[in-house]
Short mmCIF file of C-alpha atoms and ligand atoms in Angstrom, two decimals:
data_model
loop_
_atom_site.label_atom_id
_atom_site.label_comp_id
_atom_site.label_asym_id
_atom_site.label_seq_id
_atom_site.Cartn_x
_atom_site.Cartn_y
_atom_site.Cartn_z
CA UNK A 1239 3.62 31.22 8.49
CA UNK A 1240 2.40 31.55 4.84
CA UNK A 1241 -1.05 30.92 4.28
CA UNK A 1242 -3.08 30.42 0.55
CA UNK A 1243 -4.79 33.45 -0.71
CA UNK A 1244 -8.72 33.30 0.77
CA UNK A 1245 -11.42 34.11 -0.64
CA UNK A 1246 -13.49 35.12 2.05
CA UNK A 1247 -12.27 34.89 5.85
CA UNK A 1248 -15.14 33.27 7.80
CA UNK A 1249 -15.16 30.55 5.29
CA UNK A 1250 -11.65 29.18 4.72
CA UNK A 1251 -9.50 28.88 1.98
CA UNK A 1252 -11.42 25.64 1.31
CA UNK A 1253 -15.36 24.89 1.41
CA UNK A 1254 -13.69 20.93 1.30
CA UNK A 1255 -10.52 20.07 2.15
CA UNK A 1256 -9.67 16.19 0.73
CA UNK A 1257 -5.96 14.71 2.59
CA UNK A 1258 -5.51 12.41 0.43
CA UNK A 1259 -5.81 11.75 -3.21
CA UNK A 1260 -5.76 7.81 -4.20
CA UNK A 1261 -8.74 6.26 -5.33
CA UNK A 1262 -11.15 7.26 -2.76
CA UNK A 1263 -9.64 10.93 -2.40
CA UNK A 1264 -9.42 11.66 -6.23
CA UNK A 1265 -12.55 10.58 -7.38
CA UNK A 1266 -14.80 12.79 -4.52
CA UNK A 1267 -12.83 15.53 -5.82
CA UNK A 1268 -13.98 15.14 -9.22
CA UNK A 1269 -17.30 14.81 -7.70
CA UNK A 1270 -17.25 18.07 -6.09
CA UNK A 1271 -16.13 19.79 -9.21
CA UNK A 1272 -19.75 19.30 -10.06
CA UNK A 1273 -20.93 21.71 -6.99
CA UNK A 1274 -20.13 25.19 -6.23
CA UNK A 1275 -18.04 24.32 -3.70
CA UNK A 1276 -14.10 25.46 -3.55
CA UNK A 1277 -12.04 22.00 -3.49
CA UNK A 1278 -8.77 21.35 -2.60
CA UNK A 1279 -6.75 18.09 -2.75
CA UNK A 1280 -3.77 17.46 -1.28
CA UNK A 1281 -1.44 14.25 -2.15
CA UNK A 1282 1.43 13.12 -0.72
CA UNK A 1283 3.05 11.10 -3.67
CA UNK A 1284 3.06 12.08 -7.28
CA UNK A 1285 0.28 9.93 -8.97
CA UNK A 1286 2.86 8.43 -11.66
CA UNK A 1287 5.72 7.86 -8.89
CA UNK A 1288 6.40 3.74 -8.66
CA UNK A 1289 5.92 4.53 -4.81
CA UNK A 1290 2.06 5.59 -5.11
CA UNK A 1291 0.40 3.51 -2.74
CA UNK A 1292 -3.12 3.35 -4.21
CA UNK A 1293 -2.02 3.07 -7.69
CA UNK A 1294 0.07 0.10 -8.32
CA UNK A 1295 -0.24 -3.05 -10.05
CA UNK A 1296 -3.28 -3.91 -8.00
CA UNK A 1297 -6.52 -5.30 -10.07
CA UNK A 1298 -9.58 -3.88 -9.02
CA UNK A 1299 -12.67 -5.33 -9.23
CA UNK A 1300 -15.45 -2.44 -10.17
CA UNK A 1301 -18.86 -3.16 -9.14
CA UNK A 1302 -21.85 -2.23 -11.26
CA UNK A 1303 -22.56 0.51 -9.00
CA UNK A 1304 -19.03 1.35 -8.84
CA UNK A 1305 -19.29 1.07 -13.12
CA UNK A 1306 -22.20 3.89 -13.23
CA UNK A 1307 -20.40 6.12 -10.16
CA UNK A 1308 -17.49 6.11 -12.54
CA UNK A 1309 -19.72 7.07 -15.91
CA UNK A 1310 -21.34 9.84 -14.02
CA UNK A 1311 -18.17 11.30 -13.01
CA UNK A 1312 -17.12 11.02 -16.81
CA UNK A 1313 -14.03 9.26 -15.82
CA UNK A 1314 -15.59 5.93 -17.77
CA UNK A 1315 -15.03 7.15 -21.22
CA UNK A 1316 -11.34 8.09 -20.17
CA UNK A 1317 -10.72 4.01 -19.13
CA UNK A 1318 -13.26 1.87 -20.95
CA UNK A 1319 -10.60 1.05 -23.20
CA UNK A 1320 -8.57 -0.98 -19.94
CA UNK A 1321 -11.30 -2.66 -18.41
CA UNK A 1322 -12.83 -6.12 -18.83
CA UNK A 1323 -16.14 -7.39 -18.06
CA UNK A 1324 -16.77 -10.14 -15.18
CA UNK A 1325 -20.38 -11.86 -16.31
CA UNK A 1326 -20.20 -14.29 -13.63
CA UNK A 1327 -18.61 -15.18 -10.29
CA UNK A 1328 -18.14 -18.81 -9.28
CA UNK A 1329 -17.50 -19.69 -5.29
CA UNK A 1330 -15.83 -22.62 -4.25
CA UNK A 1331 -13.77 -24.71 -1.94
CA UNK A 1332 -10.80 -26.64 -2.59
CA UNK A 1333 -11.30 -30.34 -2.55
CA UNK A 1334 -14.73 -30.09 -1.31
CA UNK A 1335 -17.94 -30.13 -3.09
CA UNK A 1336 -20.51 -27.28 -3.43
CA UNK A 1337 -19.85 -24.32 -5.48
CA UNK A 1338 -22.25 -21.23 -5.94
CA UNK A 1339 -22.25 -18.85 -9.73
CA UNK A 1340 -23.39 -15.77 -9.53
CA UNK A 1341 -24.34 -14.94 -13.17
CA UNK A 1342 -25.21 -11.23 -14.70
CA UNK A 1343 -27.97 -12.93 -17.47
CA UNK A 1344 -29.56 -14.79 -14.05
CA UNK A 1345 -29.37 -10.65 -12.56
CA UNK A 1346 -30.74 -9.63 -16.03
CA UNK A 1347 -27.73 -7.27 -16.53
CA UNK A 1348 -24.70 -7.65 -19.43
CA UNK A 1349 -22.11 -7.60 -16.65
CA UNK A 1350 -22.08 -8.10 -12.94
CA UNK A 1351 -18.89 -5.91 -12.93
CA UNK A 1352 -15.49 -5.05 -14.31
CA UNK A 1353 -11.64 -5.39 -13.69
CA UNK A 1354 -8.88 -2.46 -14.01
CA UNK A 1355 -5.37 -2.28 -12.53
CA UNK A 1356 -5.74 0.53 -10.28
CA UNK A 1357 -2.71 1.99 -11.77
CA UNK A 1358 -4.91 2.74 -14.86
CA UNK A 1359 -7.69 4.22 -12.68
CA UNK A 1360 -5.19 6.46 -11.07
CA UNK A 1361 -3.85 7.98 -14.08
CA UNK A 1362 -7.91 8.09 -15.47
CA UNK A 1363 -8.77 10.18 -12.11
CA UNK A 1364 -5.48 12.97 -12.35
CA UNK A 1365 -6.00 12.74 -15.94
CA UNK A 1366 -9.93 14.16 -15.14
CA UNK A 1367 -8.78 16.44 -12.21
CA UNK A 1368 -5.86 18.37 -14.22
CA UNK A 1369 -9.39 19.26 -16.54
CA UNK A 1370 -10.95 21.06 -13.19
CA UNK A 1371 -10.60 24.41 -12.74
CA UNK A 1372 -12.63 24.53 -9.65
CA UNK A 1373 -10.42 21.79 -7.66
CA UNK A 1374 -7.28 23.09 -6.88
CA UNK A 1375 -4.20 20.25 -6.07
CA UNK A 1376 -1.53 20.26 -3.36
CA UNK A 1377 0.79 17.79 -4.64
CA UNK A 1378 3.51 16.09 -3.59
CA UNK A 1379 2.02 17.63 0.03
CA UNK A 1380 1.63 16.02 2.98
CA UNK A 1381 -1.29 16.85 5.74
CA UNK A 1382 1.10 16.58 8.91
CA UNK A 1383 -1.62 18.17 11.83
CA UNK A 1384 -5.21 19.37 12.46
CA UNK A 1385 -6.87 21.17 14.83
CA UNK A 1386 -10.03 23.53 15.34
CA UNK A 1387 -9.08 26.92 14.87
CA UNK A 1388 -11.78 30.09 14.56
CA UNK A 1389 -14.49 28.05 13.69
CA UNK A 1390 -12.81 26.13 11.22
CA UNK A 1391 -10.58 23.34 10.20
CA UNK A 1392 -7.13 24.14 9.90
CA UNK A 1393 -4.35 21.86 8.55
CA UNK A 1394 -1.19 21.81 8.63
CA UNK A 1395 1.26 21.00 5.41
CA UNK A 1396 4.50 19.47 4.66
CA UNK A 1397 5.96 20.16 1.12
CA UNK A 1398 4.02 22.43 -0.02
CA UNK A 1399 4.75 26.21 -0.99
CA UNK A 1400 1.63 26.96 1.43
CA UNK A 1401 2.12 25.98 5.14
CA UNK A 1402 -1.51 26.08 6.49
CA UNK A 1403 -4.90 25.89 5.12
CA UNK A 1404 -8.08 26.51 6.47
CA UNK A 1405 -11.49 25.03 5.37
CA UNK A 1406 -15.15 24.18 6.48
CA UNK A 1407 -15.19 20.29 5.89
CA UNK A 1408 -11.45 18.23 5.97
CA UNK A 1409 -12.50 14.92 3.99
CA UNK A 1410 -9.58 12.45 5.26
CA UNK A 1411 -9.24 9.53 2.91
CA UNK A 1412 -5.91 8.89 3.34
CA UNK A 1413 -5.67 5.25 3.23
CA UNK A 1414 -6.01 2.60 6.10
CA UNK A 1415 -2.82 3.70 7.81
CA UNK A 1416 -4.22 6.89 8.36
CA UNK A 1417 -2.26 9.10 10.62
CA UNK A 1418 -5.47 11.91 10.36
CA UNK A 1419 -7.73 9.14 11.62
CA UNK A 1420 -5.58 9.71 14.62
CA UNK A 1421 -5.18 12.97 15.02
CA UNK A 1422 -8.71 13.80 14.90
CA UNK A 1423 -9.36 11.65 17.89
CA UNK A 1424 -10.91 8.80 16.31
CA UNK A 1425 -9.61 5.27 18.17
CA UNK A 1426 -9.64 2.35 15.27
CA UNK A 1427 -8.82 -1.07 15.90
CA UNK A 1428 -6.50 -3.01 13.41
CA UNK A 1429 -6.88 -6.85 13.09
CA UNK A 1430 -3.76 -8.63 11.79
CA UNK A 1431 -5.36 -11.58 9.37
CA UNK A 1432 -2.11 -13.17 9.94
CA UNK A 1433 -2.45 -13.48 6.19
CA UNK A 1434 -0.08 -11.50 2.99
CA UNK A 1435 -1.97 -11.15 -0.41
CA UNK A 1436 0.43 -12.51 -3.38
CA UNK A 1437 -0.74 -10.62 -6.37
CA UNK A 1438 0.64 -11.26 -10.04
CA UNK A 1439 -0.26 -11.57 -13.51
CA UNK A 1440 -0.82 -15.31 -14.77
CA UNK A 1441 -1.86 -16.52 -18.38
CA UNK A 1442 -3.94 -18.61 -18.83
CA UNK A 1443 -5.27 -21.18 -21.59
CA UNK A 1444 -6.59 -18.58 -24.22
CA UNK A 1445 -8.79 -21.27 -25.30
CA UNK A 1446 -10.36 -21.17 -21.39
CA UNK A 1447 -10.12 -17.44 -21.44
CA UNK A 1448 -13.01 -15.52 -20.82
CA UNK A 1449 -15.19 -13.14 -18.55
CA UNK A 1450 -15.64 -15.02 -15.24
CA UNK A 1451 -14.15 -14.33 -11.97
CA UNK A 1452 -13.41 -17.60 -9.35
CA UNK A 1453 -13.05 -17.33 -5.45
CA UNK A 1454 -11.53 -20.30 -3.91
CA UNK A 1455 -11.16 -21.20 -0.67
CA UNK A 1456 -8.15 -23.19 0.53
CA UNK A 1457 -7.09 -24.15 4.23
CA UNK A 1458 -4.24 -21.96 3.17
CA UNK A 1459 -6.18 -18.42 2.40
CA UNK A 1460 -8.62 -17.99 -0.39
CA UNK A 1461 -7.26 -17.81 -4.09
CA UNK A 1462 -9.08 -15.32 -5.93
CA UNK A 1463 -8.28 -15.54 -10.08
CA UNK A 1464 -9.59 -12.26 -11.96
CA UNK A 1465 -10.01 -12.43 -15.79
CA UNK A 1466 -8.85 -10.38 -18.38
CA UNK A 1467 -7.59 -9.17 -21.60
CA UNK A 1468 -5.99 -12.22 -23.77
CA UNK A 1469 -6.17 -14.33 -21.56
CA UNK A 1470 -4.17 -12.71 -18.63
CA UNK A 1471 -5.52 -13.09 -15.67
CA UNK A 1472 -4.39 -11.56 -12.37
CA UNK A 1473 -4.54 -13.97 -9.30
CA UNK A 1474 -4.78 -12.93 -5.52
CA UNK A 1475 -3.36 -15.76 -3.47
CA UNK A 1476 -3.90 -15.09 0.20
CA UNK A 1477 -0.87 -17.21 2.28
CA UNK A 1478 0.03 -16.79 6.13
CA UNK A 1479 2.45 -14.32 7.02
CA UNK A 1480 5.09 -16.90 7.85
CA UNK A 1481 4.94 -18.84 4.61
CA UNK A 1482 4.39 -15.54 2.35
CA UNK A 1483 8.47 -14.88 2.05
CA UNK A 1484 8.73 -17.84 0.53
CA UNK A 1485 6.21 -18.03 -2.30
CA UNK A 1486 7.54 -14.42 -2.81
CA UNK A 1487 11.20 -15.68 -3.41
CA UNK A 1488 9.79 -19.06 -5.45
CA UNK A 1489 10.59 -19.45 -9.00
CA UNK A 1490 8.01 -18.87 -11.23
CA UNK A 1491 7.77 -23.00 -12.09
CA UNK A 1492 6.93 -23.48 -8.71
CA UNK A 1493 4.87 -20.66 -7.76
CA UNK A 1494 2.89 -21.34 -11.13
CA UNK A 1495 2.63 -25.13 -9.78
CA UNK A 1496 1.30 -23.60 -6.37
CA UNK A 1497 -1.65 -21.93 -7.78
CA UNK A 1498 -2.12 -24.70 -10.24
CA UNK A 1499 -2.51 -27.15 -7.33
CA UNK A 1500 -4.94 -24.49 -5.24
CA UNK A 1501 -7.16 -23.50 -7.89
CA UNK A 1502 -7.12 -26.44 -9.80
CA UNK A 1503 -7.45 -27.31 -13.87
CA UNK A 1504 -10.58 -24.57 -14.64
CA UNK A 1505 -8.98 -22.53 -16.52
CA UNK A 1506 -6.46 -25.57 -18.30
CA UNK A 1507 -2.74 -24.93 -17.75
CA UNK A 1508 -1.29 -21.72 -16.02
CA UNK A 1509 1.55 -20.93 -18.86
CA UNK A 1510 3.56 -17.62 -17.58
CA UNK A 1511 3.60 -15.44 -14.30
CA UNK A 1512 4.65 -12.20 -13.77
CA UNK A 1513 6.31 -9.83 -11.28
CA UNK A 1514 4.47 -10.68 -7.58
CA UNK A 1515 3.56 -7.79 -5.16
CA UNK A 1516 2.76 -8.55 -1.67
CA UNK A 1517 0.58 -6.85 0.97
CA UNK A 1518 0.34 -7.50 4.29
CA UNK A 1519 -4.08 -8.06 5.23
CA UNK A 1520 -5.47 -7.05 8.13
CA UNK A 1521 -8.69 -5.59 8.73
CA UNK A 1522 -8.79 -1.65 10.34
CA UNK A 1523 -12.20 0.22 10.94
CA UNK A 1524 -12.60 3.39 12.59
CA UNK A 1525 -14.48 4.10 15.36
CA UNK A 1526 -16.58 7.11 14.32
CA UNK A 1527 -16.46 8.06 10.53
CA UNK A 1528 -17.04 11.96 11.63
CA UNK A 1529 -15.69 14.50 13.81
CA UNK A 1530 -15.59 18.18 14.17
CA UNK A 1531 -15.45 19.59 10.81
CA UNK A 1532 -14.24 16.47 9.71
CA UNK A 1533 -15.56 12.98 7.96
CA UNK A 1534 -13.30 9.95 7.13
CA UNK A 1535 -13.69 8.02 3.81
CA UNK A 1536 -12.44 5.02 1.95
CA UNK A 1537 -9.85 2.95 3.68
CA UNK A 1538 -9.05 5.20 6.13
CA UNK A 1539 -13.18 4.29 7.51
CA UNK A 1540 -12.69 1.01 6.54
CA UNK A 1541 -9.82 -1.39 5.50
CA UNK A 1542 -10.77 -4.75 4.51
CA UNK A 1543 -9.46 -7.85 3.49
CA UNK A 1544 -9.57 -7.85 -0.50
CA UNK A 1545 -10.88 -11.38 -0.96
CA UNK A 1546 -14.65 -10.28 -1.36
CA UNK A 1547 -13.53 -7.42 -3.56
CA UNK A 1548 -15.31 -4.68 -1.58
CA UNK A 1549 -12.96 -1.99 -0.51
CA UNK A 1550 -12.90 0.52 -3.25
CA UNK A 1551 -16.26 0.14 -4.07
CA UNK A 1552 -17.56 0.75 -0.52
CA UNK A 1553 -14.70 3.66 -0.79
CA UNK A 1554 -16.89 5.05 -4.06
CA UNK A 1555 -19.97 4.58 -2.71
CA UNK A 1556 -19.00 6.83 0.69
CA UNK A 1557 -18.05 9.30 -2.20
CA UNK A 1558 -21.00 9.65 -3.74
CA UNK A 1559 -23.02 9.66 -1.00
CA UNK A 1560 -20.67 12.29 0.59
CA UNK A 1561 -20.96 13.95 -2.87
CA UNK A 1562 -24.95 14.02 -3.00
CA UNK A 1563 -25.33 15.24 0.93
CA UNK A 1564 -23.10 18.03 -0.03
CA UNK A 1565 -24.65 18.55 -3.59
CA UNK A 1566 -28.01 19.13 -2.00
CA UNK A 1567 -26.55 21.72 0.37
CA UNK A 1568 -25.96 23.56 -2.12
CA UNK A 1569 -28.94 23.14 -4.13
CA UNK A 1570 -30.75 24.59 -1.06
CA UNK A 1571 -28.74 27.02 0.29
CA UNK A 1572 -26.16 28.26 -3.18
CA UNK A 1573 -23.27 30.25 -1.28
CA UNK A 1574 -24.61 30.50 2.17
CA UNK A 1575 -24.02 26.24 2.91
CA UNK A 1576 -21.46 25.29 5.19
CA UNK A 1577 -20.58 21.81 4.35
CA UNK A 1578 -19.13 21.17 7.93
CA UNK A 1579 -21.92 21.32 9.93
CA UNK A 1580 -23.38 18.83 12.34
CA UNK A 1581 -26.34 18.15 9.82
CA UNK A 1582 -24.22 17.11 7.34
CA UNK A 1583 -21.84 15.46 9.24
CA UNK A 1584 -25.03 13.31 10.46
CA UNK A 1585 -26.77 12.92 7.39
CA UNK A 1586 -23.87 11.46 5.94
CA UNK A 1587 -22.94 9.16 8.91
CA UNK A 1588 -26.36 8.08 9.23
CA UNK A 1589 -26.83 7.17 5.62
CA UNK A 1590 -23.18 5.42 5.40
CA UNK A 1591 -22.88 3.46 9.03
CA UNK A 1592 -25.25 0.54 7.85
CA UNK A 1593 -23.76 -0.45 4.17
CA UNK A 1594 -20.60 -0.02 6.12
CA UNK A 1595 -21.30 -2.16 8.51
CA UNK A 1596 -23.07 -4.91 6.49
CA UNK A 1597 -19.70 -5.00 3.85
CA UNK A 1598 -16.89 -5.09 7.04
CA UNK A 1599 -19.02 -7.71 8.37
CA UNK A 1600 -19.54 -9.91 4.82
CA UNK A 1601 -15.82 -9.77 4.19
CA UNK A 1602 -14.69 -10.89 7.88
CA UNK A 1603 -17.37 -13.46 7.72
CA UNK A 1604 -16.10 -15.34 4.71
CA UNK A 1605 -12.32 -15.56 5.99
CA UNK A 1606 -13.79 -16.69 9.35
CA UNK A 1607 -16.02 -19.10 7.99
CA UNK A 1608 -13.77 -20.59 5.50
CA UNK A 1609 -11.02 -20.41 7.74
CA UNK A 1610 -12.39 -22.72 10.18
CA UNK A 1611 -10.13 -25.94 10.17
CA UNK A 1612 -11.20 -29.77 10.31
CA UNK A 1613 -13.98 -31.73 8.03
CA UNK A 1614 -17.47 -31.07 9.83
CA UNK A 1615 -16.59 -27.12 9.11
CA UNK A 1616 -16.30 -27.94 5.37
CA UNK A 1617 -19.09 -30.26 4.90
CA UNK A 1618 -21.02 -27.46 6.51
CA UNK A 1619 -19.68 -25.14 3.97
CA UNK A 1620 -20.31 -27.38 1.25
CA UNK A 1621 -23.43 -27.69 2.11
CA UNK A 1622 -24.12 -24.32 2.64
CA UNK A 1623 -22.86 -23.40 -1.17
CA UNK A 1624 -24.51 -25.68 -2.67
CA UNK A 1625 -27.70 -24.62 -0.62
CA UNK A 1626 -27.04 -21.02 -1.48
CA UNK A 1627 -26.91 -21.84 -5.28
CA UNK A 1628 -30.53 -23.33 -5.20
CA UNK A 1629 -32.00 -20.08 -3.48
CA UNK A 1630 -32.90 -17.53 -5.97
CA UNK A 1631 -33.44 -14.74 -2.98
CA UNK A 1632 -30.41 -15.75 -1.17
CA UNK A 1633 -28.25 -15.09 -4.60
CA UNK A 1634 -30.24 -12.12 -5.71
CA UNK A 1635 -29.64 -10.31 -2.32
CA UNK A 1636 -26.29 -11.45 -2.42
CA UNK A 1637 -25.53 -10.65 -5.87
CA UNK A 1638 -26.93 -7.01 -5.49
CA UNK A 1639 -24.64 -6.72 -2.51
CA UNK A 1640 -21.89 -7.75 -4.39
CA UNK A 1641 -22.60 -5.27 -7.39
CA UNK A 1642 -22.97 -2.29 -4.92
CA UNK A 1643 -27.01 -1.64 -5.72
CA UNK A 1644 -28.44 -2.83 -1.94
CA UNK A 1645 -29.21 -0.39 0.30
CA UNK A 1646 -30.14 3.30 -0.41
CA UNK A 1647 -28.58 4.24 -3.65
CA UNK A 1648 -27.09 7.23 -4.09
CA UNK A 1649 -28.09 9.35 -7.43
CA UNK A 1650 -24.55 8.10 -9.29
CA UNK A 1651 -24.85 4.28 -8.40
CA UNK A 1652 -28.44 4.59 -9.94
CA UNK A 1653 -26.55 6.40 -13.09
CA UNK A 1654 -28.15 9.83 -12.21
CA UNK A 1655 -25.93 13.11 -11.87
CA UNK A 1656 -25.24 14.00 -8.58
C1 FAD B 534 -4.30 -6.92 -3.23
C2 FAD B 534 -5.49 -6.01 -3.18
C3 FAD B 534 -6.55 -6.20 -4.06
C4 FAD B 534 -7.66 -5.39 -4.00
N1 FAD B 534 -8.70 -5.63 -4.84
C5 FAD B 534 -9.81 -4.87 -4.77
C6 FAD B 534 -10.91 -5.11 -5.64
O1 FAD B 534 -10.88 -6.02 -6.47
N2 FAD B 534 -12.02 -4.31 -5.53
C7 FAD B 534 -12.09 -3.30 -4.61
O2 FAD B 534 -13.12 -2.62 -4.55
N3 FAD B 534 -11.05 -3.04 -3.78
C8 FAD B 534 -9.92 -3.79 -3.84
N4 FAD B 534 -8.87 -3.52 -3.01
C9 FAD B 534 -8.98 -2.40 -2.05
C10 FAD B 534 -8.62 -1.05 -2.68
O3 FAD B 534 -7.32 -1.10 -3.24
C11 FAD B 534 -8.69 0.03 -1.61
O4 FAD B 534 -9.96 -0.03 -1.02
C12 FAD B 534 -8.46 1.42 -2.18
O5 FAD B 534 -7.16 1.53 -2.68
C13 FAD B 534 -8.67 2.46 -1.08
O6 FAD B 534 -8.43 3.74 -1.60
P1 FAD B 534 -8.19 4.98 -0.63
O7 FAD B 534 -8.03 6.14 -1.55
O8 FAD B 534 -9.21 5.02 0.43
O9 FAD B 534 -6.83 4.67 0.14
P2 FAD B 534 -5.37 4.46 -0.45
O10 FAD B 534 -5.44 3.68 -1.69
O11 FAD B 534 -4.53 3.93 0.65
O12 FAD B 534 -4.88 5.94 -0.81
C14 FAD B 534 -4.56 6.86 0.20
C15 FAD B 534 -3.86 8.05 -0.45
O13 FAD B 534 -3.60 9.04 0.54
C16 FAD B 534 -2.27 9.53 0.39
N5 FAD B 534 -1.85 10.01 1.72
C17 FAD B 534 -1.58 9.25 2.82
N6 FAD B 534 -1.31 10.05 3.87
C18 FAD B 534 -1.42 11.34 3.42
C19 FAD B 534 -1.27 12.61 4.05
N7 FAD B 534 -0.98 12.73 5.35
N8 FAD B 534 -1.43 13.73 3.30
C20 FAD B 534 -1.75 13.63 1.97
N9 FAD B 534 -1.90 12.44 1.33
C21 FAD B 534 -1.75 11.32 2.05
C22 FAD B 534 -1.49 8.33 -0.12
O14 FAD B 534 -0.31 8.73 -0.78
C23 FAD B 534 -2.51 7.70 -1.07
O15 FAD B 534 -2.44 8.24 -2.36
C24 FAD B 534 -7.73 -4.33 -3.04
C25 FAD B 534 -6.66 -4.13 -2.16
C26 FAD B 534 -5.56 -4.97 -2.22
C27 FAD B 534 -4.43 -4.74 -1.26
#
């Protein structure tokens, strides 16, 4: 079997191994670059193939903290000129009254956040990690097996021109279907939302147009409308799985007319919608985020439902805490740190498990809550939006939340270098 040329037996052919290289996988890479450790990234599809699962014509909301990860990586400069600012959030329910605004002036911040099709981000991150000498990329490869082998993590590859590699830490981040997640004995649980996300493009009145994101919750699945550029805004509309093939095969008259009637006359007169995507939601978290020699990150941790807008930006912040545990390593130790130790390992988990937890928890809670049927359910809710927009510490906690800076901050979500 062929292996890569190593560097130095004991220690692999890899100080960090990353299977995977979407969103989550691509930007610790860059991270790393920033270390002295030896990187290697291994994707299975091309980032500019129409296939690429993480980069697609998916809007992603960025968080603040996600903003400054993204500036202290230096891939901000490389997609500034794609993103657009969100300044405030408004929450409501269809047909019911109570709404709550989360608003960056009441935060005393320009924006709370900012949108990007994740297609753009991908290009931004390969873009960034064809400029690193020190991260070397496997791709297209797959990561087929793993197991423990003389002291270190050994992998298995399909695709590639090398068949094995060896390395002191395998990162798997490779998405919330992960087959790794698996193979390094890690149980998860998957919860079918019974929901599909329709995602398009949709213009809106230009004269509306402008910086602020809606959630709205229906007795359908919440409608989430992001803004953008000229007035083109992307929309999320969240429908059960059995009436999702046909708003996918509606016309765009009366698919326009169905988010016209769920979201209502805010932003004047839906005009045009473009090509829809669908994605089936369910919710998958793993049951440890570590094993031997091993962490899991991003999705493959934890897969959420995208109506709170939190998977990616959890995703980063896992990175840059990763990023700083391992950073510090080195600081301390130069060439003698192992990055795969139990310390680390721990460190990490112990500093990720409860920001983790708190975000699965926030995002199931909403599609519970709001998905409880009948009128004494939506009073309640009305009530308790309307409640929540009076309290200044409810809507500062949950603002922060939202914008990624609750919790301990890592060095990049406080806009440090790693
Ligand atoms: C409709 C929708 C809207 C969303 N909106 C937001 C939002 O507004 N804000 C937000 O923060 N998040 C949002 N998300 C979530 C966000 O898209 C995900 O959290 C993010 O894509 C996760 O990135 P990842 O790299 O962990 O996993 P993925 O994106 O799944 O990437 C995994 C990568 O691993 C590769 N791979 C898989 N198996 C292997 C293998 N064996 N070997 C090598 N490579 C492999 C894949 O090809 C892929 O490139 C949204 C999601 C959806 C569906």
């Amino acid at each position: 079997m062929a292996r890569a040329d190593k560097s130095n037996d004991s220690c692999g052919d890899f100080d960090v191994l990353i299977a995977g290289g979407g969103l989550v996988g691509g930007s610790l890479a860059i991270a790393l670059a920033g270390t002295s450790c030896r990187v290697g990234l291994v994707e299975a599809i091309p980032p500019d193939s129409d296939v690429q699962p993480s980069f697609d014509d998916r809007t992603i909301a960025l968080s603040r903290g996600s903003y400054r990860i993204l500036n202290e990586l230096g891939i901000w400069p490389l997609i500034a000129d794609s993103v657009w600012p969100i300044h405030k959030i408004h929450v409501s329910e269809q047909k019911r009254f109570g709404t709550a605004l989360i608003d960056a002036d009441e935060q005393g911040i320009p924006e709370l956040g900012f949108v990007i099709k994740s297609r753009r981000l991908g290009q931004a991150l390969w873009q960034k990690l064809g400029e690193l000498p020190t991260v070397t990329t496997f791709c297209p490869a797959r990561v087929t097996a793993t197991e423990i082998e003389a002291g270190l993590r050994s992998v298995t590859l399909a695709g590639a021109t090398v068949e094995s590699l060896s390395t002191q830490l395998l990162v798997v981040a490779d998405g919330a279907r992960s087959e790794l997640r698996g193979a390094l004995g890690i149980q998860s649980s998957d919860r079918d939302y019974g929901q599909v996300a329709v995602v398009a493009n949709i213009q809106v009145d230009p004269q509306r147009a402008g910086c602020v994101a809606y959630e709205r919750f229906t007795p359908e699945g919440p409608v989430a409308i992001l803004p953008g550029r000229d007035g083109l805004y992307t929309v999320v509309l969240a429908r059960t799985s059995e009436s999702a093939p046909t708003v996918m095969s509606m016309s765009d008259d009366e698919i326009l007319d169905l988010v016209q009637s769920a979201f209502g006359f805010r932003l004047g007169r839906f005009t045009r919608i473009g090509q829809r995507f669908a994605y089936p939601l369910h919710l998958v978290t793993a049951d440890s985020i570590v094993a031997e020699r091993a962490v899991v990150i991003g999705n493959a941790a934890n897969g959420l439902h995208p109506v709170a807008a939190q998977g990616f930006n959890l995703g980063l912040r896992d990175v840059a805490s990763l990023g700083e545990v391992i950073a510090d390593g080195y600081g301390l130790q130069a060439a003698a740190f192992d990055p795969g130790t139990v310390d680390i390992l721990t460190s990490y988990c112990d500093w990720r498990c409860s920001d983790q937890r708190k975000v699965v928890g926030f995002t199931d809670s909403l599609i519970r809550m709001f998905g409880i049927p009948g009128a004494p359910a939506s009073i309640g809710r009305g009530l308790a939006l309307a409640a929540f927009d009076m309290v200044p510490g409810a809507k500062q906690e949950l603002a922060r939340q939202t914008m990624g800076l609750s919790g301990r901050l890592s060095r990049l979500a406080r806009g440090l270098p790693l």
